[in-house]
Coordinates of C-alpha atoms in Angstrom, one line a residue:
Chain A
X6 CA 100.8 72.9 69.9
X7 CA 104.1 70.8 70.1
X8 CA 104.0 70.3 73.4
X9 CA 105.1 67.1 74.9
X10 CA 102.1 66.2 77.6
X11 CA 103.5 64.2 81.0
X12 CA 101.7 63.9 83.8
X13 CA 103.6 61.3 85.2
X14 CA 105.9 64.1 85.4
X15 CA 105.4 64.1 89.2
X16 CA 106.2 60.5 90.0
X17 CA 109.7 60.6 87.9
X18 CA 113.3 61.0 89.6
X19 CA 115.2 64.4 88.7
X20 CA 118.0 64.5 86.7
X21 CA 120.8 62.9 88.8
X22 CA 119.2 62.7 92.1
X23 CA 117.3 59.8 93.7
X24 CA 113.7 62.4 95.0
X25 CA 110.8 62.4 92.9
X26 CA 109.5 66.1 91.4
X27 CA 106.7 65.4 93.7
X28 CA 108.9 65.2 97.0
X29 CA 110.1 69.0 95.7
X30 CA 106.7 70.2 95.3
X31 CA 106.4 68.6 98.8
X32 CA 109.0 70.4 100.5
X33 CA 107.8 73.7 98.7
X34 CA 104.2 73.5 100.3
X35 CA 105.8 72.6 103.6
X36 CA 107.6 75.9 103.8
X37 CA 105.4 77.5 102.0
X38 CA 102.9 76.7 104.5
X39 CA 105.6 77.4 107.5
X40 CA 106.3 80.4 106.4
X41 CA 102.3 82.1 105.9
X42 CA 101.7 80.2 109.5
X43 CA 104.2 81.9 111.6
X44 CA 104.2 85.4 109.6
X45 CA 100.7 85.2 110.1
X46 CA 101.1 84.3 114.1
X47 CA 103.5 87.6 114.2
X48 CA 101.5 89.6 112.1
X49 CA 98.2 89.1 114.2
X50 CA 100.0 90.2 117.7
X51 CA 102.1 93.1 116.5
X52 CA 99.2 94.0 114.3
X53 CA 96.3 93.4 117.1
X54 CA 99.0 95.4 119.7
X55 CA 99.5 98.3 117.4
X56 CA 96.1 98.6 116.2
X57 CA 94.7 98.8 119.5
X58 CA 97.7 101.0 120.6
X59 CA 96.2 103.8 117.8
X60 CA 92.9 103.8 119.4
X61 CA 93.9 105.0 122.3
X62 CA 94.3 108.4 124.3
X63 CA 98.2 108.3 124.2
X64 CA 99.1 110.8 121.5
X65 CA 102.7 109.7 121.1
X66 CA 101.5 105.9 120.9
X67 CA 98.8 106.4 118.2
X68 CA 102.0 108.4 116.2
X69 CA 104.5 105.7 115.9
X70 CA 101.9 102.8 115.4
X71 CA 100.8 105.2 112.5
X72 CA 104.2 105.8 111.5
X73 CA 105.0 101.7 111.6
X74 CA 101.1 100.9 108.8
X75 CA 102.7 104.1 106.9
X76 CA 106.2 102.3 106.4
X77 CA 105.1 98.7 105.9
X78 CA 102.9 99.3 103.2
X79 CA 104.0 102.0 101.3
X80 CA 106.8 99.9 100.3
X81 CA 106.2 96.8 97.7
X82 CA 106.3 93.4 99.4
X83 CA 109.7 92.2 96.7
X84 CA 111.8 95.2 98.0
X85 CA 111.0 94.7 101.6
X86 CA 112.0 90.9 101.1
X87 CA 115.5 92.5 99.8
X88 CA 116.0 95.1 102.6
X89 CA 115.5 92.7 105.1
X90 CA 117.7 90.3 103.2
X91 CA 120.6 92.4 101.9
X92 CA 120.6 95.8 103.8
X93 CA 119.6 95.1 107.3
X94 CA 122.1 92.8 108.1
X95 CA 124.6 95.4 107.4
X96 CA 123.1 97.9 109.5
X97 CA 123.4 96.1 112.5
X98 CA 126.5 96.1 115.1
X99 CA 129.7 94.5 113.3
X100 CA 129.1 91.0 115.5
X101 CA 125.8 89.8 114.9
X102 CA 126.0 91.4 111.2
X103 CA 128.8 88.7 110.8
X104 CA 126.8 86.3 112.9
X105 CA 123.4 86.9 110.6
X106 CA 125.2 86.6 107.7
X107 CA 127.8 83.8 108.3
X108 CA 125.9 81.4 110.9
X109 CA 122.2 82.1 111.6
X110 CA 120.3 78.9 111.2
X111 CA 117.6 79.0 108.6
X112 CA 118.7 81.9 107.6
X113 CA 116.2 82.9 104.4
X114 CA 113.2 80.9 106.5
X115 CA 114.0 83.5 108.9
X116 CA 114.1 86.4 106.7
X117 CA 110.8 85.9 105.4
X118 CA 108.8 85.2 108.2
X119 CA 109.8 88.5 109.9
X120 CA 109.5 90.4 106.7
X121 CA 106.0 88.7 105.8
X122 CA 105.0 89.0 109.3
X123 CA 106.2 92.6 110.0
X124 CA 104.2 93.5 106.6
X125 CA 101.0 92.0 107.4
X126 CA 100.9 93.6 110.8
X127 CA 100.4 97.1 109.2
X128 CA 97.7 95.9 107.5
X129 CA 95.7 94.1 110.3
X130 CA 97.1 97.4 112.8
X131 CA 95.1 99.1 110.0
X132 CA 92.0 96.6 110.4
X133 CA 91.8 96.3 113.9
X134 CA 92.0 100.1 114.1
X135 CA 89.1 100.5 111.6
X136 CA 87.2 97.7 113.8
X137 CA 87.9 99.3 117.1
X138 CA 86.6 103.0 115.7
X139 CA 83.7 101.4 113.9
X140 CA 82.3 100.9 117.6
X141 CA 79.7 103.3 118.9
X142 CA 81.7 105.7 121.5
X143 CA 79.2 104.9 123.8
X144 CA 80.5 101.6 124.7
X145 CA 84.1 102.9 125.6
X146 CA 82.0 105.3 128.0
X147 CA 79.6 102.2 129.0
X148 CA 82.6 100.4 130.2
X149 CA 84.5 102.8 131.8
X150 CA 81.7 104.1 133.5
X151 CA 81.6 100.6 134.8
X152 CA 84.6 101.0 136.8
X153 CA 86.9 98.9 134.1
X154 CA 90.2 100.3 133.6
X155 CA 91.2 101.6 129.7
X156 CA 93.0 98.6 129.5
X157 CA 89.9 96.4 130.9
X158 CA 87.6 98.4 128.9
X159 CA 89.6 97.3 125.3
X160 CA 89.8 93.4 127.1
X161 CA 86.4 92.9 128.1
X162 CA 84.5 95.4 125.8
X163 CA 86.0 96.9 122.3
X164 CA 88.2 94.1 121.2
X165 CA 85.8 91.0 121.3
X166 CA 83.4 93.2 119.3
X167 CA 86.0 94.4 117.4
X168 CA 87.8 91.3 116.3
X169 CA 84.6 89.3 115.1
X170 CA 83.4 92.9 113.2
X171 CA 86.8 92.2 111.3
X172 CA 87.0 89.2 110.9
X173 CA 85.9 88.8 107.1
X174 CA 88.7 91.2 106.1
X175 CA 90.5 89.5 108.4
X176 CA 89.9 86.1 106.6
X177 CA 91.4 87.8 102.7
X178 CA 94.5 88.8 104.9
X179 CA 94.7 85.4 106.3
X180 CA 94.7 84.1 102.8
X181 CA 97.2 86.8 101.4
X182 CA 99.9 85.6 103.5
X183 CA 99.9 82.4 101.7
X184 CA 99.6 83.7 98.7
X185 CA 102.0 86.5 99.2
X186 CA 104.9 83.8 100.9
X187 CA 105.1 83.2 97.2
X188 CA 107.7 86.4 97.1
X189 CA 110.2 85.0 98.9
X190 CA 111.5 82.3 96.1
X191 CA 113.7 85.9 95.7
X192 CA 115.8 85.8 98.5
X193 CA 116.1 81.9 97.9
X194 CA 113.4 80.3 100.7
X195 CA 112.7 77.0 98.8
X196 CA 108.9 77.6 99.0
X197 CA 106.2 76.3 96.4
X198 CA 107.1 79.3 93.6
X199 CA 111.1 78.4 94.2
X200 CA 110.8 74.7 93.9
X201 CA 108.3 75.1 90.6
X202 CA 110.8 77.1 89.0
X203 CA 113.6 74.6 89.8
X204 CA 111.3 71.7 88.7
X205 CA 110.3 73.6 86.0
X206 CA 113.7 74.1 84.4
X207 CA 115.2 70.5 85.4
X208 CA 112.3 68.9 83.9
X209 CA 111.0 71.3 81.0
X210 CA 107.2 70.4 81.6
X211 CA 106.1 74.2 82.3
X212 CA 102.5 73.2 82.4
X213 CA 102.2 70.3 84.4
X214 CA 104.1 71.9 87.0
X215 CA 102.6 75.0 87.3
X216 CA 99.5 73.5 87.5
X217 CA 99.9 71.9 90.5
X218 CA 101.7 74.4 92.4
X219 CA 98.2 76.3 91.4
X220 CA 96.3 73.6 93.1
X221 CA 98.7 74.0 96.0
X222 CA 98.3 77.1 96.7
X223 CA 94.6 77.2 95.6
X224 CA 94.1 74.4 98.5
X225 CA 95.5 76.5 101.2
X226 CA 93.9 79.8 100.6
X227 CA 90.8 77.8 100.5
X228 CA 91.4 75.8 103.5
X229 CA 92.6 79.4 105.7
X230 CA 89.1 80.6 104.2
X231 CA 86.7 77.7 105.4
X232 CA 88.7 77.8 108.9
X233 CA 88.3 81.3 109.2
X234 CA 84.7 81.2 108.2
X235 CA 84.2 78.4 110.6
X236 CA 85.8 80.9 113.7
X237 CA 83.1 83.5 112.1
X238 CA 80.4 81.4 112.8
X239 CA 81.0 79.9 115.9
X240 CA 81.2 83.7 117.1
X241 CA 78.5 85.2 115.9
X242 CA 76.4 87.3 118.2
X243 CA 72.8 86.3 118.8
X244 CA 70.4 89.0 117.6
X245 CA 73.3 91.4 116.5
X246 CA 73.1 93.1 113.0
X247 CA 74.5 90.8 110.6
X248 CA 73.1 87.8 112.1
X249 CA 70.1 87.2 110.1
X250 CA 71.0 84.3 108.6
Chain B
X25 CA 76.7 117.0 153.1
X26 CA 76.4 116.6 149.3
X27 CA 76.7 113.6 147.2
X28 CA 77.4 115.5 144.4
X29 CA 78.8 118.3 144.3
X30 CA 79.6 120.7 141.2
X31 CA 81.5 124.0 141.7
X32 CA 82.2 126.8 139.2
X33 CA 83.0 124.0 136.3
X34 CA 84.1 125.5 132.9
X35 CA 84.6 123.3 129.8
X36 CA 85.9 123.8 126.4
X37 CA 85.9 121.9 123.2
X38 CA 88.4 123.5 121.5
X39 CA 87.3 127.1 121.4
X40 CA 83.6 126.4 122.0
X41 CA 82.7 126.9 125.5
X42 CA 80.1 124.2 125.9
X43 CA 79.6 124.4 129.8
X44 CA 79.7 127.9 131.9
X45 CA 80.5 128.3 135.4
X46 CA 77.9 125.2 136.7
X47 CA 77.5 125.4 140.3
X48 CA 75.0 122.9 141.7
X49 CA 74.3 120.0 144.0
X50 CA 72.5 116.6 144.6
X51 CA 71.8 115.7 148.3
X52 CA 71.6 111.9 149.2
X53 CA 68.8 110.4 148.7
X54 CA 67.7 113.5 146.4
X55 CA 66.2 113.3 142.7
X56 CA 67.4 115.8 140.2
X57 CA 66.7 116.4 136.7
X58 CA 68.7 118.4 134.3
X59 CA 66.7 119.8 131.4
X60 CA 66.9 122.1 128.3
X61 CA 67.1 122.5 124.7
X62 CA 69.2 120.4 122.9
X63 CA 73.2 121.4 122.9
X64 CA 72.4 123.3 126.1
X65 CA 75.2 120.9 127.6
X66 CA 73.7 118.8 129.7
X67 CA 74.9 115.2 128.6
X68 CA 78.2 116.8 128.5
X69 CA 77.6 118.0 132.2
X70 CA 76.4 114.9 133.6
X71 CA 79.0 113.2 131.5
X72 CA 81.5 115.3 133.7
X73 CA 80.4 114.0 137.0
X74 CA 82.0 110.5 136.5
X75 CA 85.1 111.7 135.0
X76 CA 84.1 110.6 131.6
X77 CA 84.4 114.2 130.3
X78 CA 86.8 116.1 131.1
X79 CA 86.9 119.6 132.6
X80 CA 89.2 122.3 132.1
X81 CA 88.0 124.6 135.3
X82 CA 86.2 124.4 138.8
X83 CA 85.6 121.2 140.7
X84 CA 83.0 118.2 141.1
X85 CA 83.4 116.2 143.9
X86 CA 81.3 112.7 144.4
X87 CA 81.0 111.2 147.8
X88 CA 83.4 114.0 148.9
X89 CA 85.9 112.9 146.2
X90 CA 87.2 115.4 143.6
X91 CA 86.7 114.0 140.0
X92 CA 89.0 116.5 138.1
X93 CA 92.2 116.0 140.3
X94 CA 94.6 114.3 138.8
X95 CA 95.6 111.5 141.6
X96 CA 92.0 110.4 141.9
X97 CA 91.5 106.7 141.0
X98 CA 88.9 107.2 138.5
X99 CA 87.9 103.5 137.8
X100 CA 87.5 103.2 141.6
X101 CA 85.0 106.4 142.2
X102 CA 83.1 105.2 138.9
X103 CA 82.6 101.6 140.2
X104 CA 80.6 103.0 142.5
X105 CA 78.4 106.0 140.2
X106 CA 75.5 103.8 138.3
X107 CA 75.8 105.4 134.9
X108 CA 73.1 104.7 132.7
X109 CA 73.3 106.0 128.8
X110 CA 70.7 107.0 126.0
X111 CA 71.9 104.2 123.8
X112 CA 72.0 101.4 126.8
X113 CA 75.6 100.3 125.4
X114 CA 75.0 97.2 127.1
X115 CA 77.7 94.7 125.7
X116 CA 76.5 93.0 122.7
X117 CA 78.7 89.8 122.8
X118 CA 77.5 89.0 126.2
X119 CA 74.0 87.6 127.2
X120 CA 72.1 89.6 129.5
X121 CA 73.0 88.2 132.9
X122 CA 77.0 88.1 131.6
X123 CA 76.7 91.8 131.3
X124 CA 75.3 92.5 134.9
X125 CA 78.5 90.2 136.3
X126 CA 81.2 91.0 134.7
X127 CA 82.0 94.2 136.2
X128 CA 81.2 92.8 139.8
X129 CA 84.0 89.9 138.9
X130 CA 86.7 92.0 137.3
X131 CA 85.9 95.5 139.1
X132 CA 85.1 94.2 142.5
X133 CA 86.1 91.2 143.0
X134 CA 83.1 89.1 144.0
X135 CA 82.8 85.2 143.4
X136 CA 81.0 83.9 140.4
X137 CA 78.5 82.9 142.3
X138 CA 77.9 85.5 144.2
X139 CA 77.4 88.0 140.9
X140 CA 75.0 85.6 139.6
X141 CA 72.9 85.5 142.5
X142 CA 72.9 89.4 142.6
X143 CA 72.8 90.0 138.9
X144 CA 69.7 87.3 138.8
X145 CA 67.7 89.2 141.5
X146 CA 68.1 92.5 140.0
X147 CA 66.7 91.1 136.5
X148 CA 64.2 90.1 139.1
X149 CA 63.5 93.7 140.3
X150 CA 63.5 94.9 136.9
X151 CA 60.8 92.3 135.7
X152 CA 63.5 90.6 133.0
X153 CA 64.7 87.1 134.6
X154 CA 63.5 85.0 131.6
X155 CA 65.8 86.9 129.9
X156 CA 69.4 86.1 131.8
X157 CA 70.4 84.1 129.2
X158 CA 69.3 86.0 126.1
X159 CA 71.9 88.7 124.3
X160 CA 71.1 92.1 124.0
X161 CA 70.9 92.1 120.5
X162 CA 67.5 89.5 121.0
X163 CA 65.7 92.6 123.1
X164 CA 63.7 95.3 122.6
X165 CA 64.7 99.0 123.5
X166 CA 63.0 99.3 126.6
X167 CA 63.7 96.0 128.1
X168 CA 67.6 96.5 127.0
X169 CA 67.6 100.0 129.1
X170 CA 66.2 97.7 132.1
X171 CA 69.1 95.7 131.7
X172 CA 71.3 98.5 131.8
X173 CA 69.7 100.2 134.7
X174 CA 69.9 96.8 136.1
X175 CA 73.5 96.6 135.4
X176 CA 74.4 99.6 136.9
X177 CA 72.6 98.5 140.3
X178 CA 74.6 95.5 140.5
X179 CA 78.1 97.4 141.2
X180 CA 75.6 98.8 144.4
X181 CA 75.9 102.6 143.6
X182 CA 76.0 105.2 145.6
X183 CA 74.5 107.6 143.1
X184 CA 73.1 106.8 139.6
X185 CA 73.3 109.3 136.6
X186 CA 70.6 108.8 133.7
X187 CA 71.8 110.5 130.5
X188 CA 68.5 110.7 128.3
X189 CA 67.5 107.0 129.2
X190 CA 64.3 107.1 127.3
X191 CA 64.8 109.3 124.2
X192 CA 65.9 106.7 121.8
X193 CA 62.9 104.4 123.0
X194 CA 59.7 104.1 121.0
X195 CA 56.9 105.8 123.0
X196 CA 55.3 102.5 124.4
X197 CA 58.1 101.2 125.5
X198 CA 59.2 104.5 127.6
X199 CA 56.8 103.6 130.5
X200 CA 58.5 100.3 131.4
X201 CA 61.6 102.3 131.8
X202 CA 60.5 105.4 134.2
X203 CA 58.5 102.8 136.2
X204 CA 61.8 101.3 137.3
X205 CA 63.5 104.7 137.7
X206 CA 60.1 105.2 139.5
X207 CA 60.9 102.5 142.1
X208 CA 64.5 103.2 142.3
X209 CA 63.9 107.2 143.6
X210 CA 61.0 105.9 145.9
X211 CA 63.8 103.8 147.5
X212 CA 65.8 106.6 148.1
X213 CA 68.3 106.3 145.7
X214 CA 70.6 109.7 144.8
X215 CA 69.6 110.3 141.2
X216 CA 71.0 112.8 139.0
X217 CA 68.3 112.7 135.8
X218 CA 69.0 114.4 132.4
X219 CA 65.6 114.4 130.5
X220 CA 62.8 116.0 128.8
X221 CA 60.4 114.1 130.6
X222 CA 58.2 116.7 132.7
X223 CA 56.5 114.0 133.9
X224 CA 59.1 112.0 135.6
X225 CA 60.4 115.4 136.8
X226 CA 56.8 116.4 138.3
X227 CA 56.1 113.2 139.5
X228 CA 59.4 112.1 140.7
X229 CA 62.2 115.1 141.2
X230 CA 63.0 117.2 144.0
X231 CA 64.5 119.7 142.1
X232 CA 65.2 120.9 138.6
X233 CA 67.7 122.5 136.5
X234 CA 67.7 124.1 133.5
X235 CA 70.7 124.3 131.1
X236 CA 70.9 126.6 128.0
X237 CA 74.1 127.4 126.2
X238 CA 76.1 125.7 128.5
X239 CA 74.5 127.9 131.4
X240 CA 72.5 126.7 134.2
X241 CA 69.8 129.2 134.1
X242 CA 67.4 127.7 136.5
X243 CA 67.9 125.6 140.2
X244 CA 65.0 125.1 141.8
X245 CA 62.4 122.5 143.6
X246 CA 60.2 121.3 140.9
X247 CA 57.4 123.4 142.9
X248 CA 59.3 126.6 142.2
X249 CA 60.1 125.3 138.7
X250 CA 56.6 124.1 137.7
X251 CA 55.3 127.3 139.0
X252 CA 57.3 130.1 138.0
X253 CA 60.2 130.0 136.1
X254 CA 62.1 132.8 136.9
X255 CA 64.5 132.5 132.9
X256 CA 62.0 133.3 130.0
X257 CA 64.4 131.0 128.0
X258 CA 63.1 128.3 130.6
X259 CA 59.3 129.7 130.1
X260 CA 59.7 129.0 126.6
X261 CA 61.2 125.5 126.7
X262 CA 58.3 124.2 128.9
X263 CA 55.8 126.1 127.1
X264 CA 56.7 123.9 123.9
X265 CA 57.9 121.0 125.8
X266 CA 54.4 120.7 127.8
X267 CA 51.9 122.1 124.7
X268 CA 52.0 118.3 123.1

């Protein structure tokens, strides 16, 4: 193979500029990480809020936070990153259209993080929902029979059952969003996958690069899943089911 | 004047008409138990008295207030109806003495203190203060229906409704459980009771009634009931219910 092997490549300048590869691959794990945190922080309220809504008695409620997991998922991830990018800025009023597209700070940061975030929720609404349902019927009854009010009842009684019966599907999503943050190199966020490309190109060592925007991303799923794992244990229940261990 | 009271109720699920112009009543202080064959509609009737259930026709009033109207403040009137369930549903994520307080903080107000103290004795009454600070999960059957007798108690009731309380309990464990049910009729709580214990009912009831396809065929004192059972379809339950 006539490849030419580097891996200095890291430490070098780039072609006429004074920042190391490295300090790109940097900046690319700082958004990257900036990104999957606050799409994640959106995506776990609207999700938790809309998920819960579709549990409850209120018919119309239940529809539209079906009809909201219906639209975010049915569509693939890159084309939502565009529509949010390119077509919803047009649709808004002639003002702030002008203003999003001429003079919103951070404008692709932005971008992503409600697109990411606003994906995700439909598939933790669709968790939480699954967790909330997976719940004998008996405890709804037990706690309003109690005297607790619906929204008491889903406070004191459903949802901390709920949340730690989802939480290891919880913990894949919570790794997706990093992984899936890698999308938005295509509206032009300079994440990990955007600055590997660049680096890539400018310094023609494919491999090398590549390989540690692998371990990059490798070390933050893995980190979200031993945090997550940690939360799991520190709430198991004592004596329930899946505690024997 | 009645504690509970239930007047010409009706109820549908869907098309199926599960409960069938139920007329009855429970006096203060007065112990009745709802029998019959399973399906006969009994959970769904008691399950009706606490606004749990809805129903589509007659009334129920509790205390002298009327469940089914729409106004009624529903958490408030259940605060105070002890409901006790065939699957305990006490709150897993919560030890023991958490579950009898948490209602009394949130629902009515008391002081932390206070609960504990009140939750704490009535683990006391039911024979299960070691346990306070164990979770549900850690307990067997009978002593987790205890609890959530107990748990009912602490919100002091005016009434209590048992749905099936020992029929997912293994047999040894079901005597733990109608001694405390026992106690709590001797002290003259209101008790509406649906079982298939005949031995809690003879031992323990006032009066009887007997459900069958969503009917109440039978009201009577557990003398007349015992004795002579004016349905056959009741002569036939207790004739199979009492032959083992």
């Amino acid at each position: 193979m006539g490849y030419n092997w580097h891996w200095g490549i890291y430490f070098d300048k780039i072609k006429g500029g004074e920042e190391t590869y490295l300090s790109w691959l940097i900046t690319g794990f700082g958004w990257t990480v900036a990104i999957s945190l606050c799409s994640w922080i959106i995506a776990l309220v609207l999700g938790g809020l809309i998920g819960t809504v579709r549990t409850t008695p209120r018919r119309w409620a239940v529809r539209l936070g079906d009809a909201w997991v219906e639209l975010f998922r049915n569509i693939p991830l890159l084309v939502q990153f565009f529509l949010w990018f390119f077509v919803v800025p047009e649709l808004l009023p002639e003002k702030l259209s002008l203003w999003v597209k001429q003079e919103m700070p951070a404008k692709e940061f932005i971008t992503a993080t409600v697109c990411l975030g606003l994906f995700t929720s439909a598939r933790i609404a669709e968790q939480v929902r699954a967790g909330i349902l997976s719940l004998p019927r008996g405890q709804r009854l037990a706690g309003l029979a109690m005297g607790f009010t619906l929204p008491q009842t889903y406070r004191y009684v459903l949802l901390p059952m709920a949340c730690r019966i989802i939480l290891p599907p919880l913990t894949s999503e919570f790794m997706n969003v990093f992984k899936n943050s890698s999308v938005a190199f295509a509206i032009g966020v300079l994440e990990l996958t955007f600055q590997a490309r660049q680096m890539q190109e400018d310094s023609e060592q494919g491999i090398e690069t590549y390989l540690a925007v692998t371990v990059l991303y490798f070390i933050c799923a893995f980190v979200a899943n031993r945090m997550m794992v940690w939360i799991e244990n520190r709430t198991r229940v004592p004596g329930y089911i899946t505690a024997a261990k | 004047m009645a504690m509970i009271e239930i007047r010409d109720v009706n109820k549908w699920f869907g098309r199926f008409h599960v409960l069938v112009d139920c007329t009855s009543a429970v006096d203060k202080g007065e112990v009745v138990v709802v029998c019959g064959p399973s399906g006969s509609g009994k959970s769904t009737l008691i399950k009706c008295v606490n606004g749990l259930e809805p129903f589509q026709k007659g009334e129920i009033h509790v205390n002298g207030i009327s469940v089914g109207t729409a106004g009624t403040d529903l958490p408030k009137l259940r605060s105070h109806v002890g409901m006790v369930f065939q699957h305990f549903e006490l709150f897993p994520h919560m030890t023991v003495i958490e579950n009898l307080t948490i209602a009394q903080e949130k629902v009515l107000g008391r002081g932390r203190d206070a609960a504990r103290d009140k939750g704490l004795s009535l683990l006391d009454r039911v024979g299960l203060t070691e346990f306070a600070d164990k979770h549900p999960g850690q307990l067997s059957g009978g002593q987790q229906q205890r609890v959530a007798i107990a748990r009912a108690l602490a919100m002091d009731p005016i009434c209590m409704l048992f749905d099936e309380p020992t029929s997912a309990l293994d047999p040894e464990m079901i005597g733990e459980v109608l001694a405390v049910m026992q106690d709590l009729a001797r002290d003259g709580m209101t008790m509406m009771v649906v079982t298939h214990e005949m031995g809690f009912a003879r031992n323990v009831a006032h009066r009887v009634i007997f459900m069958d396809q969503g009917r109440i065929l039978e009201d009577a004192t557990k003398e007349e009931f015992f004795g002579t059972p004016r349905s056959e379809r009741a002569q036939t339950f207790l004739s199979k219910i009492l032959s083992h």
